Amino acid sequence: MQNILASSWVIPFLPFMAFALIGLFLYRWPKLSAAVSILAIGSSLVYSVLVAMAVFSKGPGVFEIAARWLNMPGLQVDMGLLIDPLTAVMLLVVTIVALLVQVYSIGYMHDDPGFASYFAYQSIFAGSMLGLVISNNFGQIFVFWELVGLSSYLLIGFWFGRHSAREAAKKAFITNRVGDFGFLLGILFLQIIFGTLNFSDLSGAIASYTNTAVLITVSLLLLLGPVGKSAQFPLHVWLPDAMEGPTPVSALIHAATMVAAGVYLIARAFFIFNTSPETMMVIAVLGGFTALFAASIALVQNDIKRILAYSTLSQLGYMIMALGVGAMTAGMFHLMTHAFFKSLLFLGAGSVIHALANEQDIWKMGGLHKKMPITTWTFVIGALALSGIPPLSGFWSKDEILLGTFASGHMGLYILGSLVAFMTAFYMFRLIFVAFFGENQAGEHAHESPAVMTVPLIILAVLAVFAGFVGSPLMNYAFAHYITYPGAVHHTPSMTIMLISSALAVSGIFLAWAVYQKQWLDYEELKIKMGGIYLLLYNKYYIDEFYAWLIKHFIDGTARLMEWFDLKVVNGAVNGLAWLTGYLGLNLRYTEDGQVQTYAIYIYAGMVVLIISALCAVFTAIA
Amino acid sequence: MSSLPILSLTLFIPILGAIVIMCMPADRHKPIKYVAAISTLLSLLLSLWTMINYNLTIGGMQFVERIPWIADLGVNYALGVDGISLPLLLLTNLIGFSAVYASWHTAVRVKEYFALLLILITGVMGTFITTDLFIFFLFYEVVVIPIYLLVIMFGSSKRVTKEYAGMKLTIYLLIGSAFLLVGLIALFIKAQGILGFPSMDIATLAQVNYPVGFQIFAYALMAFGFGTLLSMFPFHAWSPDGYAGAPTAVSMIHAGVLKKIGGYGLIRIGLFILPVGAKVIAPIIAVLAIGNVVYAAFICLSQKDLKYIVGYSSVSHMGYVLIGIAALNVISINGAVMMMFAHGVMAALFFAMIGNLYEKSHTRNISDFGGLAHQMPRLAFGFMLAGLVSLGLPGTVNFIGEFTIFVGAFGVYRVISIIAITGIILTALYILRTLGDILFGPRLEKWDHLQDLKGPEMVPLVVLGSAILIGGILPFTVMDFINSGVGQLLSHIASIQIGGIF
C-alpha cells in the first residue's frame, strides 16, 4: 500500500516521458506518437485508481514524501508528493478525462498535419496538471501552475497559422501572468513570514499566526492566481478566446481540468483562506458575480463553443462561490461532476463541429438529432446534468452548493445562485433546441462520428449521470466524508432547496422550449426590443474592448514615452558628451599651433600666474 | 587533485587555436573553422571535467595554480575556481563553442574573425578563473580589443552604424575600466599600507579591514565601473546599440558572458573586499535596478528590430541581477549568480537564432516576418525556447534565478521587489508579442525559400537548449555550486567584520 503511494510520482512522470519521447524521436510517426501518449495517460489512470483505492481504504489521512529540488540556507523548494483524498479525487478526474479526450482526439484530429505534436502537447499538459495536483508545497505548485499555462498556450495556439489562434494564445498567457504576479507575491510573503512553502508546515504555522492584516493581504494575493487560472472576473477574458484551440483541448483544459486548478488551489490552501473571513467574503462575492455575469453573456451567444465557454466561466464562479461560503466539499464535488458533464458537452460540440466541417454557429446547425443520435442524446444528458435535473450528477453538486450558501446565511448569494441555475438551464436548452432540434436542416449531410469519438461520449455520459451519487444521500455522502477540512459543517439537505432548484431548472428548460422550439415568443423581435441590453450582453459588456484600449494607451503609450526618453535623453546625453569632447578638441587644437611665439606667451603667462600666487601666499602667511 | 594545470589548459587552448589559425592560409575556411570548433570544444570539455571533479564538500578555491610574476607589486599569475566562478567558466565555454557554430557561415576574413573570437573567449574566461586582481584587470582589458575589431569589421549597420556601435561599446568599456582602475590602485595602496607588503591576491586583500569611508569611495568607483559593464541604468546605452551593431557571435559572447564580468566583479571583488562599502551603496543600486527592469522592459514593447528587443531585454534582466546583488544575502546573491548563468545561455540562444534568421533573410524587422514556424519549425522552436526562458518559465533555468532573487530580495527591499516583479508581466507581453508576430500567423510566401536550421546550425540550439533545460529541471546541478561559493564568501565577510554589520 505504502509502495503504491510512494511511487505515485510515476503518475505525472509517464506523460512527461511521453512528451519527451514524442518531441525528440517519435514525431515522425504520428500514430505511434498518439499510441505512446495514450499508453502513458492510460497507465497513469490505472495508477491513480490504485492510489485512490489505497487512500479511500484507509480513510482520511495524508501521505507525504519529498525530494530536495532547490535548496539553500533559508529557502527550500521540494518536489514532493502529497496524497490525500483531495489529491486522489483530482488524480482520478484528470486522468479519466484526459484519457477519454486523447482517445477522442484520434478521431477528431485524424487528418491534422500536426497530429504528433498535438499528442506531445496533450502529454505535457497531462504531466503538468498531474504534477500540480500532487504538489506538497507552493513552490512546486507554482512550477506546474506555469507549465499547465504553457501547455494551454501551446494548445490554444495549436493552429498557429490562424491569426485568431495566435492572438488568443497570447492573450491567455498574458492574462494568466497578471494573476500569477499576485500569486507569486503571495508565495513570497509566505516564504518571508513563515520560512517555508510546505502545505503541512504552513497550516501549522498559520493556525498560530495572529496578524490578520497580513493574512488578508497574503490570501488576497494568492487568490489572484486562481482568478487568472480559473478565469474569474476581471481576468476572465482569455477563456472564451481560448476556444480557438481544437475542441478536445477546450474540453480537457478549458473546461474540465486546468481551469479548475484555481478551485483546487483554494481547496488545497483552504487553511490560509479560511483564516480570514474578509478574504472568504471576497471569494464568495467574486465567484457569485462571475457566475451571474458569465451566464448572462451565455444567453445571447451564437457560437456553440462560446456558449459552453461562458457556461464554464459561470460554473467555475459557482465553485469559487461555494469555497467562499465555506462549502469546500460542495465546491470540489461540483468540480468533479462539472469535469465530467462539461467535457462531455464540449466533446459533443466537437463531434458536431467535426461533422459540419468546422461550423460553430448554432443557427447554421439544426435537425442534428436524426443524423447524429449518439452525439445528440449524450449532449442532452450533459445539458440535463449541467442544468441540475435530478438525479443526474449536476443536481447533487449544485444542490450542495446552494445548500451551503443558504445555510451559511448568504441569502443574497443563494438567490443569485438559484437565478444562475435557471439561466443555465435556459441557455443550454436554447442551444439544444436550436442546434439539435431546430428546423434548419443543416444536419442533412451530417453523419455520426466514428466510434473512437462516440465511445468517450458514452462513457462520459454515464459518468455525468452517476458520478453525483458519491456525494448524495444514496451513498451516505461518501464524498463529504473524505473531502473536507477541520471545522467544516455538513448541512442536512433541505427538501425545499432541492425542489426550488429543480423547479427552476425545469422552468428554464421549458422557457427555452417555448421560445426556441415552439416559438410562442418571437425571439428576433425580442432581440430588437431589448436592443441595448442585447448588444451589451452580445459584446460581453465591452470588457475586451476596454482592456484593449487600456493596453493601447497606457502600456504602449508608456513604452513609446520610455523609448523617446531613452533615445533623446539618455542617448542624447551620451552623444552630447561625445560631441562636447569633439567640440573642445576641435577648438582647443588652435592653442597648439606650432608657433614658438605662442608657446612663449603661454610660458610667460604661466610664470606670471605662479609668481602672483606665490606672492599672495607669502603675504597671507605674514598677515 | 590533478597535477596537470587544468585551468591554464582550459584558458589557453583557445589562444593556441588562435595562433594556429593565424598561421593558416587565409582561404582555407573549413579547416580554420574546424580549429576554432575543436579548441572551444576542448575548453568546454575541460571546464565540464573541472566541474565534475570539483570537490563540493570541501568548497573554496580548487585547481589552484600560482606563479609569481611581478614580486614588487605582489602580482601572481594565479588561477583557481570556486562555486561562483565554475558556473561562469562553464557558461563562457558553452557560449564560446556555440558562438563558433553560430558563425559557421562567415565567408569574409574568416581567419581574422575566428582568431579574434578565440582571443575574446580566452579574455572573458580569464577574468572568471583568476584569483589575482591584476590578472583580472589584464584579462578585462584583453577583451576590449577583439570586441572593437569584430564589431567594426563584421558588424551590421541598421539604426546606428557599426562604427558608431563599436565605438560606443569600446568607450563605455574603457570608461568603466578607468574608474575600476582608479579603484583598484587605491585598494592596492591602502591595503599595502595596512598589510605592510604589496599584494594583488583577492583573498589577501579581503582580509584587510578597510576604513568605512575608503570602502564607500572604492566601492562606489567599482559600482560605476562594473555597473556600466552590467548595463546598469542609466549607463546602459551601449548595450542595445552595441548588440545590434555587433556580429552574431560577439552579441552572444557579449550579452552572454562579458556582461557578467560586471556582476561577477561586484560580488567577487566589490562585496568580498569592501563589504561595508557594498552595504552602503546597495540601496542606490537597488533603486537603479528598477530602472533596468521596468524601464527597459517598456522600451522593449516599442522596438521594431529583433536585436534591439533582446538588447533592451538583456538590460531589463540585468536589473534582477543587480537587485540580487544589492539585497546582500545568501539567497539573493545565489539568485543573482544563477540569473547571470541563466541569462547567459538564454541571450546567447536568442542572438544565435536572430543571427541565423538575419543571415538568411537579411532583415531583422519584426514587421517583415510572420508565420515563420511554417517554413522553419526548428528555428521557431529555438526562438520559443529562448523566449520562454526569457519570461522566466519554470522548468527553464531562468526561473530558478528569478525566483531565488525574489525570495532573497523580498525581505530586504519590499517595494522595489514588487515593482521589479511586475517585470514578469511586461516580459511576457513583449516576448509573446514579438515571437507571435514573427513565428505564427498565416504563412508568408516570400519566406518560402528560407531553409530551416540544419547541420552545424543546430549546435547552438542543442548545446544551449540542453543547458537551459538541465539547469531548469534539475536546478541543484548548478545551484549547489553557487550556494557553496556564495555561502563561503559571505561567511568570510561575516567572520572578519567587527560590529556585525552583516
mmCIF file with all atom_site columns, C-alpha atoms in Angstrom, chain A residues 573-583:
data_model
loop_
_atom_site.group_PDB
_atom_site.id
_atom_site.type_symbol
_atom_site.label_atom_id
_atom_site.label_alt_id
_atom_site.label_comp_id
_atom_site.label_asym_id
_atom_site.label_entity_id
_atom_site.label_seq_id
_atom_site.pdbx_PDB_ins_code
_atom_site.Cartn_x
_atom_site.Cartn_y
_atom_site.Cartn_z
_atom_site.occupancy
_atom_site.B_iso_or_equiv
_atom_site.pdbx_formal_charge
_atom_site.auth_seq_id
_atom_site.auth_comp_id
_atom_site.auth_asym_id
_atom_site.auth_atom_id
_atom_site.pdbx_PDB_model_num
ATOM 1  C CA . ALA A 1 573 ? 23.339 62.871 -23.017 1.00 0.00 ? 573 ALA A CA 1
ATOM 2  C CA . VAL A 1 574 ? 25.839 60.281 -24.164 1.00 0.00 ? 574 VAL A CA 1
ATOM 3  C CA . ASN A 1 575 ? 26.076 61.667 -27.659 1.00 0.00 ? 575 ASN A CA 1
ATOM 4  C CA . GLY A 1 576 ? 26.119 65.200 -26.257 1.00 0.00 ? 576 GLY A CA 1
ATOM 5  C CA . LEU A 1 577 ? 29.093 64.315 -24.125 1.00 0.00 ? 577 LEU A CA 1
ATOM 6  C CA . ALA A 1 578 ? 30.809 62.839 -27.128 1.00 0.00 ? 578 ALA A CA 1
ATOM 7  C CA . TRP A 1 579 ? 30.001 65.949 -29.152 1.00 0.00 ? 579 TRP A CA 1
ATOM 8  C CA . LEU A 1 580 ? 31.318 68.181 -26.366 1.00 0.00 ? 580 LEU A CA 1
ATOM 9  C CA . THR A 1 581 ? 34.566 66.264 -26.270 1.00 0.00 ? 581 THR A CA 1
ATOM 10 C CA . GLY A 1 582 ? 34.900 66.542 -30.005 1.00 0.00 ? 582 GLY A CA 1
ATOM 11 C CA . TYR A 1 583 ? 33.974 70.216 -29.951 1.00 0.00 ? 583 TYR A CA 1
#
